[in-house]
XYZ file of C-alpha atoms in Angstrom:
247
model
C -206.946 -132.983 -24.192
C -205.537 -133.202 -20.695
C -202.436 -131.600 -19.225
C -199.920 -133.734 -17.397
C -197.324 -132.125 -15.123
C -194.051 -133.891 -14.340
C -191.582 -132.407 -11.898
C -188.356 -133.161 -10.144
C -186.048 -131.317 -7.736
C -182.546 -131.876 -6.458
C -179.747 -130.061 -4.674
C -176.020 -130.819 -4.604
C -173.146 -129.589 -2.507
C -170.919 -129.004 -5.558
C -167.213 -129.627 -5.643
C -165.786 -126.751 -3.572
C -168.160 -126.179 -0.624
C -168.106 -128.008 2.705
C -171.904 -127.870 3.238
C -175.085 -127.481 1.170
C -177.053 -124.283 1.742
C -179.434 -124.736 -1.213
C -182.995 -126.016 -0.704
C -185.427 -126.994 -3.416
C -189.145 -127.939 -3.527
C -191.708 -129.368 -5.939
C -195.250 -130.423 -5.258
C -198.185 -130.872 -7.616
C -201.813 -131.477 -6.753
C -205.254 -130.909 -8.218
C -205.469 -127.196 -7.297
C -201.893 -126.057 -7.921
C -198.265 -126.878 -8.573
C -195.596 -125.231 -6.403
C -191.870 -124.983 -7.197
C -189.219 -123.208 -5.095
C -185.512 -122.663 -4.827
C -183.808 -121.056 -1.807
C -180.076 -120.365 -1.616
C -178.953 -119.644 1.905
C -176.450 -116.904 2.676
C -174.247 -116.419 5.659
C -171.760 -119.290 5.321
C -170.889 -120.362 8.871
C -173.821 -118.231 9.994
C -176.313 -120.993 9.123
C -177.372 -120.097 5.650
C -178.757 -123.641 5.302
C -181.085 -122.980 8.232
C -182.527 -119.891 6.490
C -183.122 -121.706 3.229
C -184.681 -124.785 4.838
C -186.880 -122.665 7.118
C -188.107 -120.570 4.206
C -189.012 -123.567 2.020
C -190.766 -125.249 4.947
C -192.748 -122.183 6.087
C -193.860 -121.067 2.613
C -194.846 -124.611 1.497
C -196.805 -125.231 4.687
C -198.685 -121.920 4.360
C -199.676 -122.785 0.793
C -200.465 -126.487 1.450
C -202.691 -125.589 4.412
C -204.603 -122.815 2.610
C -208.287 -123.609 2.957
C -209.771 -121.162 0.439
C -210.079 -121.512 -3.379
C -206.879 -120.923 -5.286
C -208.110 -117.894 -7.243
C -205.537 -115.474 -8.633
C -206.238 -112.662 -6.160
C -206.335 -114.882 -3.104
C -203.231 -116.792 -4.205
C -201.251 -113.580 -4.671
C -202.255 -112.537 -1.128
C -201.328 -116.005 0.149
C -197.824 -115.754 -1.343
C -197.361 -112.283 0.120
C -198.407 -113.427 3.594
C -196.266 -116.584 3.383
C -193.173 -114.634 2.379
C -193.796 -112.024 5.022
C -194.161 -114.680 7.718
C -191.040 -116.566 6.544
C -189.081 -113.341 6.571
C -190.229 -112.563 10.098
C -189.310 -116.040 11.426
C -185.848 -116.075 9.749
C -185.132 -112.494 10.808
C -186.101 -113.188 14.408
C -183.557 -116.012 14.468
C -180.915 -114.065 12.573
C -180.388 -111.576 15.386
C -179.146 -114.342 17.662
C -175.360 -114.763 17.790
C -175.342 -118.324 16.426
C -177.392 -117.268 13.363
C -176.264 -113.639 12.995
C -177.017 -112.087 9.582
C -178.201 -115.315 7.951
C -180.686 -115.025 5.121
C -181.689 -116.630 1.823
C -182.735 -116.037 -1.730
C -186.143 -117.342 -2.812
C -187.641 -117.911 -6.242
C -191.133 -119.346 -6.376
C -193.658 -120.384 -8.989
C -197.255 -121.126 -8.015
C -199.014 -122.665 -11.017
C -202.796 -122.295 -11.014
C -205.327 -123.504 -13.577
C -204.669 -120.729 -16.116
C -201.994 -118.468 -14.659
C -198.602 -118.804 -12.953
C -197.532 -116.459 -10.185
C -193.759 -115.887 -9.868
C -192.081 -114.320 -6.865
C -188.372 -113.578 -6.644
C -186.003 -112.395 -3.875
C -182.263 -112.298 -4.556
C -180.462 -113.915 -7.449
C -181.894 -117.387 -7.849
C -183.586 -117.619 -11.221
C -186.691 -118.792 -13.059
C -186.576 -119.615 -16.748
C -189.520 -120.514 -18.930
C -188.923 -123.087 -21.656
C -190.778 -123.193 -24.960
C -189.956 -125.871 -27.515
C -190.025 -123.259 -30.269
C -187.774 -120.633 -28.578
C -185.855 -122.465 -25.855
C -185.158 -120.970 -22.439
C -185.990 -117.376 -21.479
C -185.006 -115.891 -18.121
C -188.031 -114.256 -16.535
C -186.661 -113.154 -13.171
C -184.221 -110.246 -12.736
C -181.279 -110.862 -10.464
C -181.437 -108.582 -7.428
C -177.667 -108.154 -7.092
C -174.981 -105.546 -7.517
C -173.833 -106.503 -11.033
C -177.345 -106.578 -12.469
C -177.984 -103.112 -11.007
C -174.753 -101.865 -12.599
C -175.878 -103.344 -15.930
C -179.274 -101.626 -15.632
C -177.682 -98.171 -15.066
C -175.170 -98.697 -17.886
C -172.070 -98.893 -15.728
C -171.211 -102.496 -16.531
C -171.593 -104.838 -19.524
C -172.940 -108.386 -19.205
C -169.470 -109.704 -19.978
C -167.920 -107.555 -17.271
C -170.618 -108.721 -14.861
C -169.698 -112.387 -15.491
C -166.125 -111.749 -14.418
C -166.841 -109.328 -11.598
C -165.759 -110.241 -8.085
C -168.993 -108.597 -6.903
C -171.379 -110.822 -8.812
C -172.453 -112.570 -5.601
C -173.246 -109.304 -3.737
C -177.005 -109.342 -3.167
C -179.174 -106.237 -2.977
C -182.108 -108.180 -1.457
C -182.486 -111.347 0.611
C -185.142 -112.891 2.811
C -184.603 -112.726 6.557
C -181.831 -110.178 6.650
C -184.120 -107.252 7.487
C -187.432 -107.009 9.443
C -189.250 -106.457 6.137
C -188.620 -107.742 2.625
C -189.731 -106.864 -0.897
C -190.052 -109.200 -3.861
C -190.626 -108.995 -7.592
C -193.898 -110.480 -8.798
C -194.910 -111.583 -12.252
C -198.096 -113.263 -13.511
C -197.798 -115.221 -16.770
C -200.077 -117.379 -18.866
C -199.664 -121.141 -18.660
C -198.545 -121.433 -22.283
C -195.031 -122.724 -21.662
C -193.606 -126.218 -21.978
C -191.488 -126.127 -18.802
C -190.328 -124.015 -15.914
C -186.740 -124.200 -14.634
C -185.905 -122.741 -11.235
C -182.245 -122.778 -10.126
C -179.673 -121.228 -7.857
C -176.600 -119.368 -9.098
C -174.624 -122.582 -8.624
C -176.231 -123.808 -11.809
C -176.378 -120.786 -14.108
C -172.885 -119.584 -13.210
C -171.455 -122.928 -14.166
C -173.650 -123.947 -17.127
C -174.036 -121.731 -20.190
C -177.420 -120.944 -21.640
C -176.499 -123.048 -24.688
C -175.733 -126.064 -22.466
C -178.923 -125.543 -20.450
C -180.979 -125.526 -23.651
C -179.241 -128.663 -24.972
C -180.315 -130.544 -21.814
C -183.871 -129.147 -21.863
C -184.348 -130.413 -25.410
C -183.220 -133.968 -24.602
C -185.812 -136.719 -24.865
C -185.276 -138.048 -21.293
C -187.293 -137.933 -18.089
C -187.525 -134.788 -15.949
C -185.587 -136.606 -13.189
C -182.778 -137.398 -15.626
C -182.682 -133.802 -16.846
C -182.353 -132.447 -13.297
C -179.499 -134.868 -12.593
C -177.796 -134.025 -15.890
C -178.038 -130.303 -15.131
C -176.328 -130.801 -11.786
C -173.725 -133.175 -13.232
C -172.902 -130.585 -15.908
C -172.450 -127.827 -13.298
C -170.066 -130.031 -11.349
C -168.169 -131.061 -14.458
C -167.707 -127.373 -15.326
C -166.223 -126.605 -11.913
C -168.964 -126.969 -9.301
C -167.765 -123.869 -7.428
C -171.029 -123.500 -5.478
C -173.985 -125.461 -4.174
C -176.433 -126.299 -6.944
C -180.261 -126.262 -6.615
C -182.677 -127.208 -9.360
C -186.480 -127.520 -9.534
C -187.940 -128.421 -12.918
C -191.516 -128.779 -14.106
C -192.544 -130.019 -17.553
C -196.035 -129.730 -19.043
C -197.221 -132.321 -21.507
C -200.478 -132.582 -23.404
C -201.930 -136.078 -23.420
């Protein structure tokens, strides 16, 4: 039995913003599949530059890697790519035109048997299993999630907090950056990566309804974005979706 990977990615400006600071990426080849979402921060301070730079730098580092994509070497590759992207964005962010710009980054590098996940900020990665539906794997690196973790805020309070967009970590803002890493087995049916413009506008129930639809991956991505806009579209929306089928 062979495994077939289908993927699609799309960003949208939403209904309230004047420019799109989200960037998304999907690429699949024989050795690996790479998915990314970056959500630029800084508003007029060129958040879209930070997200585009990050996606470009990290993807080029991985695409041009000349060694075998073993787990250990791939983890090191991701670390070096993120470190280099952070350096380049940070070097630019000290200039007046780009002052304090930065970006979130969520990344999945799918190897033959394992998937490496890296997360900076509050863009998310969900795994989808036909039996259980969507499960959020990444932990938001923001103020409200921290308050939830220390017991000072409930999830319901966090949803309505005016500080839910306050990040505790972002790429490019400081000379160095940390990221959360996870390694999971490739026993899922799909991976959904998205910016907060999707998950803040579309409930988990609605997300699951779309994931279970018998339509193409491209149609699902479009439907996810259309639903976010129909529900308000208060932010840019970025989606990268990969489905795994046995054939």
